[in-house]
PDB file of C-alpha atoms in Angstrom:
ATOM      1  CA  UNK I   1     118.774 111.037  77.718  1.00 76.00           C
ATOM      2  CA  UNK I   2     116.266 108.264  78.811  1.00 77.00           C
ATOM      3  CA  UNK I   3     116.368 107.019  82.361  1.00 75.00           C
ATOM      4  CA  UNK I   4     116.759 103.827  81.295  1.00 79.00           C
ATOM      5  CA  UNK I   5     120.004 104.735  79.129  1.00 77.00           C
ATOM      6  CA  UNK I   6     121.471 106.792  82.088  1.00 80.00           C
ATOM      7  CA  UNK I   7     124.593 104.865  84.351  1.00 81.00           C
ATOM      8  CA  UNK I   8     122.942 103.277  87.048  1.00 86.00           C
ATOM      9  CA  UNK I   9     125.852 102.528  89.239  1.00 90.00           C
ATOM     10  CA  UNK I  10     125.774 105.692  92.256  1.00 95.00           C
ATOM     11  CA  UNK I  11     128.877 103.846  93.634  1.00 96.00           C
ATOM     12  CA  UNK I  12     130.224 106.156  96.677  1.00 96.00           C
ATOM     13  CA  UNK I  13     133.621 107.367  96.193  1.00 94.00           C
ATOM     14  CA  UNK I  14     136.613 105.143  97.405  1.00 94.00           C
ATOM     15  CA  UNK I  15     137.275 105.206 100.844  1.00 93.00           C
ATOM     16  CA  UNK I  16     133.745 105.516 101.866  1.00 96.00           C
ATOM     17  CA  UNK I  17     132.043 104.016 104.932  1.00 97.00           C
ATOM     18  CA  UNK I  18     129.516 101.270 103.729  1.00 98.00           C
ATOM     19  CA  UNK I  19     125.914 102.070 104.341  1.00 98.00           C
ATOM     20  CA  UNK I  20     124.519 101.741 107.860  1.00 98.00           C
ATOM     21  CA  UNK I  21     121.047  98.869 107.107  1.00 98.00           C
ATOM     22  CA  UNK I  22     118.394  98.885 109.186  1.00 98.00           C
ATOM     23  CA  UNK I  23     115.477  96.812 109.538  1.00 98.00           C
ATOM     24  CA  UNK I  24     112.551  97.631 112.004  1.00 97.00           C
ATOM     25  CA  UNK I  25     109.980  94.772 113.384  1.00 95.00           C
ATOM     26  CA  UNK I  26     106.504  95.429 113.936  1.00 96.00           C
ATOM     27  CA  UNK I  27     104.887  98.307 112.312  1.00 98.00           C
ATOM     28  CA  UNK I  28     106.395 102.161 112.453  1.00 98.00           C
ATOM     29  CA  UNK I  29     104.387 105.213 112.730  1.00 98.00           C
ATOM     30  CA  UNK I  30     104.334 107.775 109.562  1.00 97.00           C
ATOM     31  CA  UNK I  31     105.346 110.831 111.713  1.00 97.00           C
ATOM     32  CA  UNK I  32     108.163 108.939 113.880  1.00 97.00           C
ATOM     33  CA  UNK I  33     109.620 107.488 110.589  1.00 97.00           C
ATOM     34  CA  UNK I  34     109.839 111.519 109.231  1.00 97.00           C
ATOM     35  CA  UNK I  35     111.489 112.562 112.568  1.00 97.00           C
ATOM     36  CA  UNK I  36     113.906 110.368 112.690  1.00 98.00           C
ATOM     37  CA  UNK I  37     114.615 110.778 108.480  1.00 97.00           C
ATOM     38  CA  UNK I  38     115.086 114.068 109.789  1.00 97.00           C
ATOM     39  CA  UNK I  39     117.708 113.620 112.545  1.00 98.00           C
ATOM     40  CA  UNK I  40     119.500 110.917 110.650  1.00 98.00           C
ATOM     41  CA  UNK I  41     119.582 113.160 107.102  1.00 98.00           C
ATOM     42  CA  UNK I  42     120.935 116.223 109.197  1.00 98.00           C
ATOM     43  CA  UNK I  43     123.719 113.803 111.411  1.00 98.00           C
ATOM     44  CA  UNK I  44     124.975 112.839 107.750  1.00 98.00           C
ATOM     45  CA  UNK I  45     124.458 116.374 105.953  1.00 98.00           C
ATOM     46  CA  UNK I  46     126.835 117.190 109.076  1.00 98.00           C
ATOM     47  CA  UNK I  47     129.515 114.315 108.696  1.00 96.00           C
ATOM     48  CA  UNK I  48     128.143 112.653 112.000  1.00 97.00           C
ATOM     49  CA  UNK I  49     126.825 109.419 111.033  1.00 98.00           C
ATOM     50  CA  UNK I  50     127.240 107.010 108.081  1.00 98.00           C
ATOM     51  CA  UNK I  51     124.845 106.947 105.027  1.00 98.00           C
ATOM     52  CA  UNK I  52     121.529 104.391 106.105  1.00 98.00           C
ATOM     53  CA  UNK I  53     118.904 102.606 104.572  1.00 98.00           C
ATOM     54  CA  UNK I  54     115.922 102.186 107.125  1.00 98.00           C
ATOM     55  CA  UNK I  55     113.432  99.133 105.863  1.00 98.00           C
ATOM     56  CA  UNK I  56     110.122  99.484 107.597  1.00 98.00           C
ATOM     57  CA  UNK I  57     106.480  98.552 107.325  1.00 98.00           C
ATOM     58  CA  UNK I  58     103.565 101.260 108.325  1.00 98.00           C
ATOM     59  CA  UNK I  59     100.139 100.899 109.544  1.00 98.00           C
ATOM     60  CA  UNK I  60      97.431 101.714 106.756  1.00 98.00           C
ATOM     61  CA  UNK I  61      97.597 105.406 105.857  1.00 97.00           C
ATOM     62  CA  UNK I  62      97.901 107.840 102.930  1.00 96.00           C
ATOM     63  CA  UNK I  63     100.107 110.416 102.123  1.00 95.00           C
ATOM     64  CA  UNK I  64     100.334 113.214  99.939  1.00 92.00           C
ATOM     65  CA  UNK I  65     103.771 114.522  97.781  1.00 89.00           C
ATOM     66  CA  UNK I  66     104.227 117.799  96.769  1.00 88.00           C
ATOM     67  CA  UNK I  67     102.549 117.287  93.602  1.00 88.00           C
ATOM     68  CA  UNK I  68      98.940 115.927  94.960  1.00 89.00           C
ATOM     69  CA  UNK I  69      96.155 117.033  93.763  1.00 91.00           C
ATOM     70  CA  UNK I  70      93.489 116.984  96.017  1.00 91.00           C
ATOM     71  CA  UNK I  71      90.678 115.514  93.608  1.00 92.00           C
ATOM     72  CA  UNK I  72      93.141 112.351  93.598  1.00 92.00           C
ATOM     73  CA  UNK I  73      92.080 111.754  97.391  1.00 94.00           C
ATOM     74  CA  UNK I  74      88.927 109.523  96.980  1.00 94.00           C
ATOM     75  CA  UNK I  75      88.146 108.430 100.636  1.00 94.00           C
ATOM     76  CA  UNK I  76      89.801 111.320 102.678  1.00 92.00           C
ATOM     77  CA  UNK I  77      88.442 109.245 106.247  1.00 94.00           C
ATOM     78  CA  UNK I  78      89.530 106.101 105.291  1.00 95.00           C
ATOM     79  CA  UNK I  79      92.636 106.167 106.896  1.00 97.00           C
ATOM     80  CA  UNK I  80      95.557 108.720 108.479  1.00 96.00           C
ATOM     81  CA  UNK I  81      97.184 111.306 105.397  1.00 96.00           C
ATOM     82  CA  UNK I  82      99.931 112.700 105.875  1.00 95.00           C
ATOM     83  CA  UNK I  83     101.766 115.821 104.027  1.00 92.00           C
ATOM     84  CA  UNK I  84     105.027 114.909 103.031  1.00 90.00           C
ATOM     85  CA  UNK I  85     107.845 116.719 101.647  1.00 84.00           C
ATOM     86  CA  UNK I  86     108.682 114.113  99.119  1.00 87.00           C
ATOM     87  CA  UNK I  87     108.071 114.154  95.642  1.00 82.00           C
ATOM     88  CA  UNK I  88     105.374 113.085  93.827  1.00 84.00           C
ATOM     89  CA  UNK I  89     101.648 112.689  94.328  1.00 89.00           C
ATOM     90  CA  UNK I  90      99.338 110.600  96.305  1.00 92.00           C
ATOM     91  CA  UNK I  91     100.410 107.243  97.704  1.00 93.00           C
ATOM     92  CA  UNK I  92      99.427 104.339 100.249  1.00 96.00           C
ATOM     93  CA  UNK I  93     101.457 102.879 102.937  1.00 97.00           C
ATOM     94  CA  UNK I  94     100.636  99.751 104.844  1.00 98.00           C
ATOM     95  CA  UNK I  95     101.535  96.240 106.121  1.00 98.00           C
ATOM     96  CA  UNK I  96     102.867  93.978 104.286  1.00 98.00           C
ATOM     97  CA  UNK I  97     104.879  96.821 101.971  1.00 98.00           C
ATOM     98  CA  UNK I  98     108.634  97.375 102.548  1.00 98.00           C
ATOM     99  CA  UNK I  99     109.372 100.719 102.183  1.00 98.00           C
ATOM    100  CA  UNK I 100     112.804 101.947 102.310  1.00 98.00           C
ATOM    101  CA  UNK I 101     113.536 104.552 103.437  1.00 98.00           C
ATOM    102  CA  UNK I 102     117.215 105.835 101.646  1.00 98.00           C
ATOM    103  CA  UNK I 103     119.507 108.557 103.211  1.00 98.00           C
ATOM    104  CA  UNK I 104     122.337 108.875 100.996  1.00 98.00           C
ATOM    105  CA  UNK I 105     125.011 111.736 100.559  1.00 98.00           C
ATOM    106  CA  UNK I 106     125.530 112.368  97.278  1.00 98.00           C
ATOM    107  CA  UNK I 107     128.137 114.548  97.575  1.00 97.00           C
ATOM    108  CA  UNK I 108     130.125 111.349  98.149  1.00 95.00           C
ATOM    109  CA  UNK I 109     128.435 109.556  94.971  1.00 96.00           C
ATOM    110  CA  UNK I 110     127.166 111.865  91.928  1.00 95.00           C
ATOM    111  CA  UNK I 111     125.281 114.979  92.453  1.00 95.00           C
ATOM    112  CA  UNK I 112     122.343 114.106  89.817  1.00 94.00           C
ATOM    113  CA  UNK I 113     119.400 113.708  90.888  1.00 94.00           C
ATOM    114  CA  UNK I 114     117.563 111.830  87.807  1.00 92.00           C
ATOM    115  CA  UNK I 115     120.780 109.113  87.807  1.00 93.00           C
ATOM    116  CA  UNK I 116     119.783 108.744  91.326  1.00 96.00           C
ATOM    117  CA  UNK I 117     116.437 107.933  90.615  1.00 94.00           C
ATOM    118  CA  UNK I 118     117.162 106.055  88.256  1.00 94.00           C
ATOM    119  CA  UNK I 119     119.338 103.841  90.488  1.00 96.00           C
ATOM    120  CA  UNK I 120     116.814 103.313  92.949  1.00 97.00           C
ATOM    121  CA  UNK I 121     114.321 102.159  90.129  1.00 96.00           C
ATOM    122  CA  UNK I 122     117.359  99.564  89.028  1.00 96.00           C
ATOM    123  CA  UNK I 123     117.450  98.443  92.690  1.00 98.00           C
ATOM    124  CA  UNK I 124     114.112  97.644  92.717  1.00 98.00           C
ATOM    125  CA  UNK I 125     114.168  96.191  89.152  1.00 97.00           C
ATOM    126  CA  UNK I 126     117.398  94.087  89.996  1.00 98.00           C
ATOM    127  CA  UNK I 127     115.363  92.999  93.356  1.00 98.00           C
ATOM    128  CA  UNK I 128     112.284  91.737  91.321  1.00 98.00           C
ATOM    129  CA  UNK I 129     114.699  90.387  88.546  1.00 98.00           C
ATOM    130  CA  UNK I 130     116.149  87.680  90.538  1.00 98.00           C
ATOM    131  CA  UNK I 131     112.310  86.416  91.289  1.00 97.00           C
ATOM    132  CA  UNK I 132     111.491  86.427  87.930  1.00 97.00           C
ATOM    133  CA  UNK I 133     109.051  89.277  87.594  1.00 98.00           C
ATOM    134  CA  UNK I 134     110.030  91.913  84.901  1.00 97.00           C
ATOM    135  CA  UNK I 135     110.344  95.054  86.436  1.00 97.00           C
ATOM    136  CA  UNK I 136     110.545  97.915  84.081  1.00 96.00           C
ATOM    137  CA  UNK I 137     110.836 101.853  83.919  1.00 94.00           C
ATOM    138  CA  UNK I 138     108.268 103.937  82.240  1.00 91.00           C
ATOM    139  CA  UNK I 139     110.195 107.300  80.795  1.00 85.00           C
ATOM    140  CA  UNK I 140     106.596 109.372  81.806  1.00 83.00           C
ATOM    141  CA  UNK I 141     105.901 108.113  85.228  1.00 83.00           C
ATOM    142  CA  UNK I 142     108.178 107.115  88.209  1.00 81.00           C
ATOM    143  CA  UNK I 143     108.117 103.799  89.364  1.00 88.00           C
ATOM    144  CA  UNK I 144     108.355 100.255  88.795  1.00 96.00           C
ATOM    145  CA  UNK I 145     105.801  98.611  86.431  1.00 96.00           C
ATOM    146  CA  UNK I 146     104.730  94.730  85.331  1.00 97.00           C
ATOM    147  CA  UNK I 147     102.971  94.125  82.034  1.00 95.00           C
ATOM    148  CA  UNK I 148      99.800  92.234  82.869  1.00 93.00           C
ATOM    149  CA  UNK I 149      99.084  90.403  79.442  1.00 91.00           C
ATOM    150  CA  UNK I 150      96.179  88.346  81.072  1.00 91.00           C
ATOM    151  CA  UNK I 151      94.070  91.197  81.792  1.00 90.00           C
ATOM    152  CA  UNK I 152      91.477  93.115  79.065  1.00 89.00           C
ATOM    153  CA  UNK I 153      93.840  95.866  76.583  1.00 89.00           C
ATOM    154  CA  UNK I 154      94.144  99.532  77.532  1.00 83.00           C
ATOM    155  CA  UNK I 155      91.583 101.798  75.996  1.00 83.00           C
ATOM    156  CA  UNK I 156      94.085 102.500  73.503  1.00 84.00           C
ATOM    157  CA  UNK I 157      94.914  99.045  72.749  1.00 84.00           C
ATOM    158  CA  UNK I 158      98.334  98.990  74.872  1.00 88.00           C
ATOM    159  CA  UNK I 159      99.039  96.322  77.366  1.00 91.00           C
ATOM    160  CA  UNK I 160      97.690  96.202  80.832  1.00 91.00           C
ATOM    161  CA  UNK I 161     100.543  96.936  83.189  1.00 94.00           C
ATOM    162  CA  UNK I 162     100.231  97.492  86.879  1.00 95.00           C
ATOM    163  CA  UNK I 163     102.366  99.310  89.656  1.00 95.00           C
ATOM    164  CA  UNK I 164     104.670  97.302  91.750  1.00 97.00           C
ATOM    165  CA  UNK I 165     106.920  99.718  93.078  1.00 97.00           C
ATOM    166  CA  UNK I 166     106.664 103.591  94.129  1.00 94.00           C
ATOM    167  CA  UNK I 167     109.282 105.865  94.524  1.00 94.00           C
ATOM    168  CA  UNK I 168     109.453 109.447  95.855  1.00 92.00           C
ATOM    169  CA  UNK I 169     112.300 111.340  97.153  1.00 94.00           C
ATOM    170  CA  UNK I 170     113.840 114.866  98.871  1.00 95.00           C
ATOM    171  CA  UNK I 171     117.182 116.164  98.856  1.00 96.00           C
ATOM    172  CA  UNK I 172     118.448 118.724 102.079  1.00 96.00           C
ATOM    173  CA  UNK I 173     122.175 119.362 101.496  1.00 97.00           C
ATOM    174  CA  UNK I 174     122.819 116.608  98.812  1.00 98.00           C
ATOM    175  CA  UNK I 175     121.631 114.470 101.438  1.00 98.00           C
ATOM    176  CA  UNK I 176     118.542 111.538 100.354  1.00 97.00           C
ATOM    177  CA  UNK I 177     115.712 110.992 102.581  1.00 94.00           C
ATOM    178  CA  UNK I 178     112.208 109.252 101.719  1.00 96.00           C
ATOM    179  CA  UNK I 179     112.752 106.717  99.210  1.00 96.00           C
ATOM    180  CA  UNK I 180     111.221 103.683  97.680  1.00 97.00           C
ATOM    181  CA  UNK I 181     108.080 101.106  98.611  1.00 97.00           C
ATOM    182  CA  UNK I 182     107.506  97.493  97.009  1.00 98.00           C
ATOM    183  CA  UNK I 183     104.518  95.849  97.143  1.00 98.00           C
ATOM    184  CA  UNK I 184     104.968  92.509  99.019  1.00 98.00           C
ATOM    185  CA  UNK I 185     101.719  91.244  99.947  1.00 98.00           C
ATOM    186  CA  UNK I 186      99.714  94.608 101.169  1.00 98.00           C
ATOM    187  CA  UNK I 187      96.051  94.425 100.916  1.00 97.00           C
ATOM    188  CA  UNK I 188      95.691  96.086  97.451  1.00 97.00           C
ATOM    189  CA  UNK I 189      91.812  97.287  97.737  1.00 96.00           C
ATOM    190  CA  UNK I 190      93.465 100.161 100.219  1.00 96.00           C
ATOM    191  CA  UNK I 191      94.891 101.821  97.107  1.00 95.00           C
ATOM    192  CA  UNK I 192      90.719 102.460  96.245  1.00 93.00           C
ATOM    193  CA  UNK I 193      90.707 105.339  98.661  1.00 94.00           C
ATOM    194  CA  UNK I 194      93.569 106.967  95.802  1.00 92.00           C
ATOM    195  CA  UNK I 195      94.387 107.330  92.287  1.00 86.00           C
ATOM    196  CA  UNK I 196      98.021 106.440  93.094  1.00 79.00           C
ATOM    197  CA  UNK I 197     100.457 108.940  91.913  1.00 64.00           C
ATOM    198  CA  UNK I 198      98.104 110.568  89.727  1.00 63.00           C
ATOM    199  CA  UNK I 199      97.520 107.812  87.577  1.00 66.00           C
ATOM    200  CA  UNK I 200      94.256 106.436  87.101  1.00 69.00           C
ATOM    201  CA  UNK I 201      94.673 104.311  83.581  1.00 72.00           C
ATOM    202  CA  UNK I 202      96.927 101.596  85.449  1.00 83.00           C
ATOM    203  CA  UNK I 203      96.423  99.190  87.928  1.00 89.00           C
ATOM    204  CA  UNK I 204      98.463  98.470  91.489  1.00 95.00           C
ATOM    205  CA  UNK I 205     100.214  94.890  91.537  1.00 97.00           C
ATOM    206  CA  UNK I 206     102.290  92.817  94.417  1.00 98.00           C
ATOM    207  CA  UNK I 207     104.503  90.084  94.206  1.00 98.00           C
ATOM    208  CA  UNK I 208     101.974  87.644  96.232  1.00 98.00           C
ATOM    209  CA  UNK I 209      98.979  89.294  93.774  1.00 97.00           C
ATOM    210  CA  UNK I 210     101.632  87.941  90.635  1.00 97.00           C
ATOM    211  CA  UNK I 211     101.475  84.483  92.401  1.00 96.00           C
ATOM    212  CA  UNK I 212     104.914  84.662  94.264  1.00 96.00           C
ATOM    213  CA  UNK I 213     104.398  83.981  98.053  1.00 93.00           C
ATOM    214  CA  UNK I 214     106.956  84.914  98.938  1.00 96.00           C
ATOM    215  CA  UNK I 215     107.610  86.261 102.582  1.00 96.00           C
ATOM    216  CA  UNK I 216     109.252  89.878 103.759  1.00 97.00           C
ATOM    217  CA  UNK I 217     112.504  88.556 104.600  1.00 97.00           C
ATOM    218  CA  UNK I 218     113.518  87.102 101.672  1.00 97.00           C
ATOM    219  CA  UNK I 219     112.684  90.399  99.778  1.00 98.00           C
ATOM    220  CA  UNK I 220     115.133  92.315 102.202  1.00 98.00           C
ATOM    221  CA  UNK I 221     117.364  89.770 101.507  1.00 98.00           C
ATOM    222  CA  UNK I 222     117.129  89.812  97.883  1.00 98.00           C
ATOM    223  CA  UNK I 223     116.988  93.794  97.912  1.00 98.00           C
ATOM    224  CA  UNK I 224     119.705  94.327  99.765  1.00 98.00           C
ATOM    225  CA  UNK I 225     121.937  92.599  97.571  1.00 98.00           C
ATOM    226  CA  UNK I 226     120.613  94.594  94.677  1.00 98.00           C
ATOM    227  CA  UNK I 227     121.053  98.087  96.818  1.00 98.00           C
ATOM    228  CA  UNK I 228     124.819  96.653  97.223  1.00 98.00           C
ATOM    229  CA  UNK I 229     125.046  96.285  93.113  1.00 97.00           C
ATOM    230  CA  UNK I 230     124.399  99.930  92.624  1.00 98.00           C
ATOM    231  CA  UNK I 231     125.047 101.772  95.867  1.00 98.00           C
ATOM    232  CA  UNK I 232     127.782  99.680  97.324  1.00 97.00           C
ATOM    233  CA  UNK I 233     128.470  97.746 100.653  1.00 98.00           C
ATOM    234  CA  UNK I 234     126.057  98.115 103.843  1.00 98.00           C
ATOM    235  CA  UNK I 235     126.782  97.184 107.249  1.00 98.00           C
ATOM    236  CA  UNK I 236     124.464  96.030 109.891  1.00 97.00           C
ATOM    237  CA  UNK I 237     123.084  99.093 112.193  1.00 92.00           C
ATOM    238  CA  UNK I 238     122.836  97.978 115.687  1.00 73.00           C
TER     239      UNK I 238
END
């Protein structure tokens, strides 16, 4: 079954706490943001604390899934890489991108992990959807993509389409941690130092490079109402 024909609602079982949503000001380092994934995903694995979605921005820095290869790291001293132990390949983190960072228990939801991508791809979709850009899934690459018909055709005649969205996850104990990043308005020649996820044949994209300026809050706003469509309720974490 497609992605795209899978159920996208990961709704938690009834009687569930709502999600714990936090936002961070200023930028957060790479390393802290993986320690305290790591404390948070282990309090929840452990019943201690609530499921939370962490919205941060990062200084300029690359990091590496457990797919990269390491011919796909063009400018190694450009800026900071860090390992991960998320999925995927190569990708770039930096101001003006939210990444969201999503730990979820899906013991409490549904205990598949491709519906659960899939989810966080409609999130993202639904997020973009209600500023007018078409999001949309690719069945052969992860992510969230735009069709760009006012650039040159593909070498095989397809439509231009760039990345807007990047997603890459883990799983300890049913438990989410990394997540998802959306390209507000980061500076988009930082991706050169990559071939993002692997991919070379597409261009990266971001809502201010589509002609939206639009500012960070309103896309929290406007994605967590989509996170509440699929995932369910959220509560402010003080």
């Amino acid at each position: 079954m497609l992605r795209t024909d899978l159920d996208h609602s990961m709704q938690a079982r009834e009687g569930s706490p709502a999600v714990r949503w936090r936002v961070s000001d200023g930028l957060v380092g790479y390393e802290d943001a993986v320690a305290e994934m790591e404390l948070q995903v282990g309090l929840i694995a452990d019943g201690k604390a609530d499921e939370l979605v962490w919205l941060v921005e990062h200084p300029p820095l690359y990091t590496a899934g457990t797919s990269a290869d390491a011919k796909d790291l063009i400018e190694p001293e450009r800026f900071p890489v860090f390992a991960t132990g998320r999925g995927g390949e190569y990708t770039y983190h930096g101001p003006g991108q939210r990444v969201a960072y999503v730990m979820l228990d899906l013991k409490r939801r549904r205990q598949d992990v491709r519906a659960y991508v899939a989810a966080l791809e409609e999130v993202v979709i639904r997020t973009l959807g209600s500023m007018n850009v078409k999001g949309e899934r690719r069945e052969d690459r992860v992510g969230v993509w735009v069709r760009r018909p006012e650039k040159p055709t593909l070498p095989d005649g397809t439509m231009s389409e760039d990345k807007i969205a990047a997603l890459g996850i883990r799983l300890r104990r049913w438990v989410s941690f990394h997540g998802l990043s959306i390209n507000v308005d980061p500076d988009l020649g930082h991706f050169t130092g990559i071939v993002p996820c692997g991919i070379s044949a597409y261009g990266v994209t971001s809502l201010v490079d589509l002609g939206l300026p639009v500012m960070m809050a309103d896309v929290d706003m406007r994605l967590r109402e989509a996170f509440e469509d699929v995932f369910g309720p959220t509560t402010p974490d003080c």
